[in-house]
PDB file of C-alpha atoms and ligand atoms in Angstrom:
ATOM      1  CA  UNK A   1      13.232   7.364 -22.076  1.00 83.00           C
ATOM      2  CA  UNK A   2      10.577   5.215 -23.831  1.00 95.00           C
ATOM      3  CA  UNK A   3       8.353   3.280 -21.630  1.00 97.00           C
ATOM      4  CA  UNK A   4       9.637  -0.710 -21.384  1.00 97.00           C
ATOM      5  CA  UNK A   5       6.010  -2.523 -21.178  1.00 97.00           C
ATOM      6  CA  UNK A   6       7.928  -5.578 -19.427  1.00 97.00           C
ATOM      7  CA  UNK A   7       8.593  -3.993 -16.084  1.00 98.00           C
ATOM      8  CA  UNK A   8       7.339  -5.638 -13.398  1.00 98.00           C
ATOM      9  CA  UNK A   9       4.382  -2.863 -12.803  1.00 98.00           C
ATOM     10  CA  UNK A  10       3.280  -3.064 -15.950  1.00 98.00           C
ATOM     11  CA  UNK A  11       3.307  -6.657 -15.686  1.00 98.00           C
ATOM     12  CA  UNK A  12       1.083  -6.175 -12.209  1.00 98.00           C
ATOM     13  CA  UNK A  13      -1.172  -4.248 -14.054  1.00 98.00           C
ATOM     14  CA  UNK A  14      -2.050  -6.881 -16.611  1.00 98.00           C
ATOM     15  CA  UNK A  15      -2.386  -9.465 -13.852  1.00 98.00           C
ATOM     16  CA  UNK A  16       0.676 -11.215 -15.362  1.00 98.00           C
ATOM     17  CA  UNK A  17       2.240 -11.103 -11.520  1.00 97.00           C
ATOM     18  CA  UNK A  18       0.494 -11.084  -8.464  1.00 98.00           C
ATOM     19  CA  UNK A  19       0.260  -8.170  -6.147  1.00 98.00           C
ATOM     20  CA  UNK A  20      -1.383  -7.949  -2.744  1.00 98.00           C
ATOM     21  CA  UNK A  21      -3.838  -5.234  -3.637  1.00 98.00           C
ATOM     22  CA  UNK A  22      -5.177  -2.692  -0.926  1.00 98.00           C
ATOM     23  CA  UNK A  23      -7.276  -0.096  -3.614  1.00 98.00           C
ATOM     24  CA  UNK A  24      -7.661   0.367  -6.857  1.00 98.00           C
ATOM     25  CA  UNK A  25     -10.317   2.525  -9.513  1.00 98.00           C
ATOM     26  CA  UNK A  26     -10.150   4.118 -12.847  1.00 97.00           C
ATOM     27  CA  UNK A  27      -6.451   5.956 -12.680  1.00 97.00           C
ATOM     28  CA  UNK A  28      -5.014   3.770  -9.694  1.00 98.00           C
ATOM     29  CA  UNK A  29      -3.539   0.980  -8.175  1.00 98.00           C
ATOM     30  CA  UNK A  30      -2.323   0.364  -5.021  1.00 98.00           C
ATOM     31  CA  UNK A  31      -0.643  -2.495  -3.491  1.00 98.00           C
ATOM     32  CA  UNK A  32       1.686  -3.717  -0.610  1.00 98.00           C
ATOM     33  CA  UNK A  33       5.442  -3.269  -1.442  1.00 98.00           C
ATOM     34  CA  UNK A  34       6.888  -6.691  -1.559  1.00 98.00           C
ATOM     35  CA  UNK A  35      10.152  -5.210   0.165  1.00 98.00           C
ATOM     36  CA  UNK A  36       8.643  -2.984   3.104  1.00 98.00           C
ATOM     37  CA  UNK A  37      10.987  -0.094   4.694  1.00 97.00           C
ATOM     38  CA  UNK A  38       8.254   0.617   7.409  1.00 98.00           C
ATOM     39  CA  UNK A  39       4.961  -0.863   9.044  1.00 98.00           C
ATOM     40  CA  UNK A  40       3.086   0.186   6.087  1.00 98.00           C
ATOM     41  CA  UNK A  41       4.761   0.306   2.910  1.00 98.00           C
ATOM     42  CA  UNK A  42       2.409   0.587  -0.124  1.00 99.00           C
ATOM     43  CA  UNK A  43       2.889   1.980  -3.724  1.00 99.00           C
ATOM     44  CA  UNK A  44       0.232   3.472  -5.773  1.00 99.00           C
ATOM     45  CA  UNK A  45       1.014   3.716  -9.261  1.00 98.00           C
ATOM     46  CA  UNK A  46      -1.193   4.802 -12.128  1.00 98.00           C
ATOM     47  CA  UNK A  47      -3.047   2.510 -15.006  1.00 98.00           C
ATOM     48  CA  UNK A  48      -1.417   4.728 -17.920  1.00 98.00           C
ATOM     49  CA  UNK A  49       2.592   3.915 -19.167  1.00 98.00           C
ATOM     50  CA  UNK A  50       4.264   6.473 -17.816  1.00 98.00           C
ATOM     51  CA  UNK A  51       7.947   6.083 -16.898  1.00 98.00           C
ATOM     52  CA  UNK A  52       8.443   8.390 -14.009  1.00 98.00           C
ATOM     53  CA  UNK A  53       6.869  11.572 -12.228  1.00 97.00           C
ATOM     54  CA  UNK A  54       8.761  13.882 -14.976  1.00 97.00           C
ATOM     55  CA  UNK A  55       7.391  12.194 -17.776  1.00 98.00           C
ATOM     56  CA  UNK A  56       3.524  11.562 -15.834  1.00 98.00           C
ATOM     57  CA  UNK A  57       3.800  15.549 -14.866  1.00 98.00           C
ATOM     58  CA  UNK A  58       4.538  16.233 -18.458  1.00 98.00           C
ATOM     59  CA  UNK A  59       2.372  13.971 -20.542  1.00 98.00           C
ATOM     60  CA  UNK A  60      -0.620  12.984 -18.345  1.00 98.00           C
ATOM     61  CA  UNK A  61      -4.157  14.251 -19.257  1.00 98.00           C
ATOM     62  CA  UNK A  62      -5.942  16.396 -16.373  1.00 98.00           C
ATOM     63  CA  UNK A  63      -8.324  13.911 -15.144  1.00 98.00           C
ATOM     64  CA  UNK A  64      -5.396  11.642 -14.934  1.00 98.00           C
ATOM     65  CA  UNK A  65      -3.238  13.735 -12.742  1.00 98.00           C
ATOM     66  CA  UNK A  66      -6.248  14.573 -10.683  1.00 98.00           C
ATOM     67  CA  UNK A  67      -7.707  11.100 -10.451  1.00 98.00           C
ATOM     68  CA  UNK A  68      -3.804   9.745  -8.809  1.00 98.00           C
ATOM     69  CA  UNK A  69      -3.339  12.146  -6.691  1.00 98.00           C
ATOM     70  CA  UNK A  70      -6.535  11.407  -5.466  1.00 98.00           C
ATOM     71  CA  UNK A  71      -6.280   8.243  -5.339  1.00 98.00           C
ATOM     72  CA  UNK A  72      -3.434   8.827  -3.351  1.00 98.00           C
ATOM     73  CA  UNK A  73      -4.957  10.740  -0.575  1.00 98.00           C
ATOM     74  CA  UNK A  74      -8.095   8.108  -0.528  1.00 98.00           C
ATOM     75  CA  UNK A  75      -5.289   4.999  -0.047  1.00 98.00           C
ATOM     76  CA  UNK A  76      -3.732   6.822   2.845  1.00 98.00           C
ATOM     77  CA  UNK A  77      -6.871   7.526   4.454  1.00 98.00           C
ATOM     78  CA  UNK A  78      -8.294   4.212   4.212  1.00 98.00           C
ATOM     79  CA  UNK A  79      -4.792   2.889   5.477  1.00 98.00           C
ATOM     80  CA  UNK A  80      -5.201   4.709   8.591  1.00 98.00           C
ATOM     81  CA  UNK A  81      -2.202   6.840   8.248  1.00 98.00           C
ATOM     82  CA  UNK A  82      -3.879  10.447   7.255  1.00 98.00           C
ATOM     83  CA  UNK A  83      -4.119  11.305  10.970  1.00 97.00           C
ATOM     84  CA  UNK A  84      -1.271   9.919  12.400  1.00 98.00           C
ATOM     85  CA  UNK A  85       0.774  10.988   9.557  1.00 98.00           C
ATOM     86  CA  UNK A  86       3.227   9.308   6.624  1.00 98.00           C
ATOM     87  CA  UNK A  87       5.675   9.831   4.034  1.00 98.00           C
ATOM     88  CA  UNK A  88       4.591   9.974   0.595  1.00 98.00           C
ATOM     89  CA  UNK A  89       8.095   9.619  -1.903  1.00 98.00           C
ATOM     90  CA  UNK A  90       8.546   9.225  -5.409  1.00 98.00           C
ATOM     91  CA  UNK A  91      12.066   8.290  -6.691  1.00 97.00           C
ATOM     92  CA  UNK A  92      12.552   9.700 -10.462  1.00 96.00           C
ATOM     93  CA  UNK A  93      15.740   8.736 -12.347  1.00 94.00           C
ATOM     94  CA  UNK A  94      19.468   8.012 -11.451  1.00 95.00           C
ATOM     95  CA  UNK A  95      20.049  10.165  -8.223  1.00 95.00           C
ATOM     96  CA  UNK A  96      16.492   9.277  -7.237  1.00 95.00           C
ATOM     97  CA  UNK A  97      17.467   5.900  -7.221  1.00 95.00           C
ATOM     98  CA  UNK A  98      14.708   4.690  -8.882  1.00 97.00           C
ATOM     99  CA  UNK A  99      14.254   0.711  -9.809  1.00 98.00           C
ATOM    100  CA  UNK A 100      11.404   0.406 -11.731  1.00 98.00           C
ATOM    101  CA  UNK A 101      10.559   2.457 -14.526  1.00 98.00           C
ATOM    102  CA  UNK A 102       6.525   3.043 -14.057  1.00 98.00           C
ATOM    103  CA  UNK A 103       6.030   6.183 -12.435  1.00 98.00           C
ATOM    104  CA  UNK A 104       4.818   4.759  -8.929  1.00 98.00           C
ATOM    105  CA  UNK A 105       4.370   7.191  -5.153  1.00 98.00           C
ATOM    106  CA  UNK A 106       5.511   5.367  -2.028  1.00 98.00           C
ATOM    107  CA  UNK A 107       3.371   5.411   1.160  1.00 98.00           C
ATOM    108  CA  UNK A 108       5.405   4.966   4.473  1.00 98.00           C
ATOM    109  CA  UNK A 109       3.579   4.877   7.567  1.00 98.00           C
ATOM    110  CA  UNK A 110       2.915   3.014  10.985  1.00 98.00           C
ATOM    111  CA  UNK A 111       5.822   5.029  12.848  1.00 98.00           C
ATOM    112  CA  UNK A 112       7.513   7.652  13.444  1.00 97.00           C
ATOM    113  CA  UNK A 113       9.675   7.669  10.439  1.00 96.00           C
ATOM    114  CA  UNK A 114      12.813  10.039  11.852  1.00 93.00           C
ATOM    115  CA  UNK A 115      15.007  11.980   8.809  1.00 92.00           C
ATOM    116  CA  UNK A 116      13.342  12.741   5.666  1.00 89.00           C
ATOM    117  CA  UNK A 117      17.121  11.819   3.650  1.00 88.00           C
ATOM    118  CA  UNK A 118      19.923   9.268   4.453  1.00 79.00           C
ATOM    119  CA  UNK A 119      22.445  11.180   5.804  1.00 76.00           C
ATOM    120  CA  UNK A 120      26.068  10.023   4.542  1.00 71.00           C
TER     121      UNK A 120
HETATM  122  P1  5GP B   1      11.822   2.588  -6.571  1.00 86.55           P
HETATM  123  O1  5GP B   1      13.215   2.449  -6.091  1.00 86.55           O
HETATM  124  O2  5GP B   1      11.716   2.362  -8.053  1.00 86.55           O
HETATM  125  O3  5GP B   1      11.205   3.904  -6.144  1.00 86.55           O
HETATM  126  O4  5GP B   1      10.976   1.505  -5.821  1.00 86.55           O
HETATM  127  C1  5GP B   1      10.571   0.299  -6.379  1.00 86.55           C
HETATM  128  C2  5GP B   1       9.874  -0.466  -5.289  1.00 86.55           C
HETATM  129  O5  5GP B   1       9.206  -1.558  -5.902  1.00 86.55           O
HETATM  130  C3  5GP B   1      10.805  -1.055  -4.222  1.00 86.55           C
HETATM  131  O6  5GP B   1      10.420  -0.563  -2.949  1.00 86.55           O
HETATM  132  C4  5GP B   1      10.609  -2.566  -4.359  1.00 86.55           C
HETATM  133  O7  5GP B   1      10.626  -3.236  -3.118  1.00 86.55           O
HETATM  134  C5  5GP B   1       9.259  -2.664  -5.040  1.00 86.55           C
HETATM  135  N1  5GP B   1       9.084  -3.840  -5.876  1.00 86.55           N
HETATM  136  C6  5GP B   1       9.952  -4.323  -6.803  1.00 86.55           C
HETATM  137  N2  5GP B   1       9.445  -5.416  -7.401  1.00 86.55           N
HETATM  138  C7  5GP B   1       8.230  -5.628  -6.847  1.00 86.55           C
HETATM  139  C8  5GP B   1       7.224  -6.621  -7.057  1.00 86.55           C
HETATM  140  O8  5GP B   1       7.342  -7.522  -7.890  1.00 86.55           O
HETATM  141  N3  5GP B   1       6.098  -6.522  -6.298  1.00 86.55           N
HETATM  142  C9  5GP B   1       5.933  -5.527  -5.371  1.00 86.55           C
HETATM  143  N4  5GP B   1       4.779  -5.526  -4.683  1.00 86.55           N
HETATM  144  N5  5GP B   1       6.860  -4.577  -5.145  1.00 86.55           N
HETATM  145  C10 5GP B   1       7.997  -4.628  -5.875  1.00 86.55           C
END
């Protein structure tokens, strides 16, 4: 899938839309989802167009890979939800039920967030 540089992260990364930001550096942004599905609900996506996590596992450089996932573990920390604990979830593809096609990590925290999966 090629990357579409009109979805809406893209378009947060240019500025174009505004985002409430909580952290960003080199490889990383982070910001407040604008739909929250707990007390803290943040998404940390990274600067390069990538569509998903198969295609930002596959095609990322190194130090890019490093720097998110770094990035990741900084945001949570300075959230406050390293010790108390949180849900880190990335949807990829159909049956992930992923919406928007940057690869971006959810952060869930501020509660005890029960079942890791829906159950039908
Ligand atoms: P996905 O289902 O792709 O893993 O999650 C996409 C997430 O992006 C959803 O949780 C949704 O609420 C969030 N989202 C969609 N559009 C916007 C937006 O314009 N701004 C922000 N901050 N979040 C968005």
């Amino acid at each position: 899938m090629a990357y579409d540089s009109d979805n809406i992260f893209a378009k947060i990364l240019r500025g174009e839309i505004p985002c409430t930001k909580v952290y960003e550096d080199e490889h990383a942004l982070a910001f407040e989802d604008i739909n929250p599905q707990a007390p803290i609900h943040v998404l940390v996506i990274p600067k390069g167009a990538y569509v998903s996590m198969d295609d930002f596992a596959a095609e990322a450089s190194d130090a890019e890979i490093t720097g998110f996932f770094r990035a990741v573990g900084t945001v949570a920390r300075e959230l406050g939800v390293a010790a108390p604990g949180y849900r880190m979830l990335a949807n990829h593809g159909v049956n992930g039920g992923q919406e928007v096609p940057h690869f971006h990590v959810h952060i869930f925290g501020g509660k005890k967030l029960g079942p890791m999966l829906k159950r039908d």
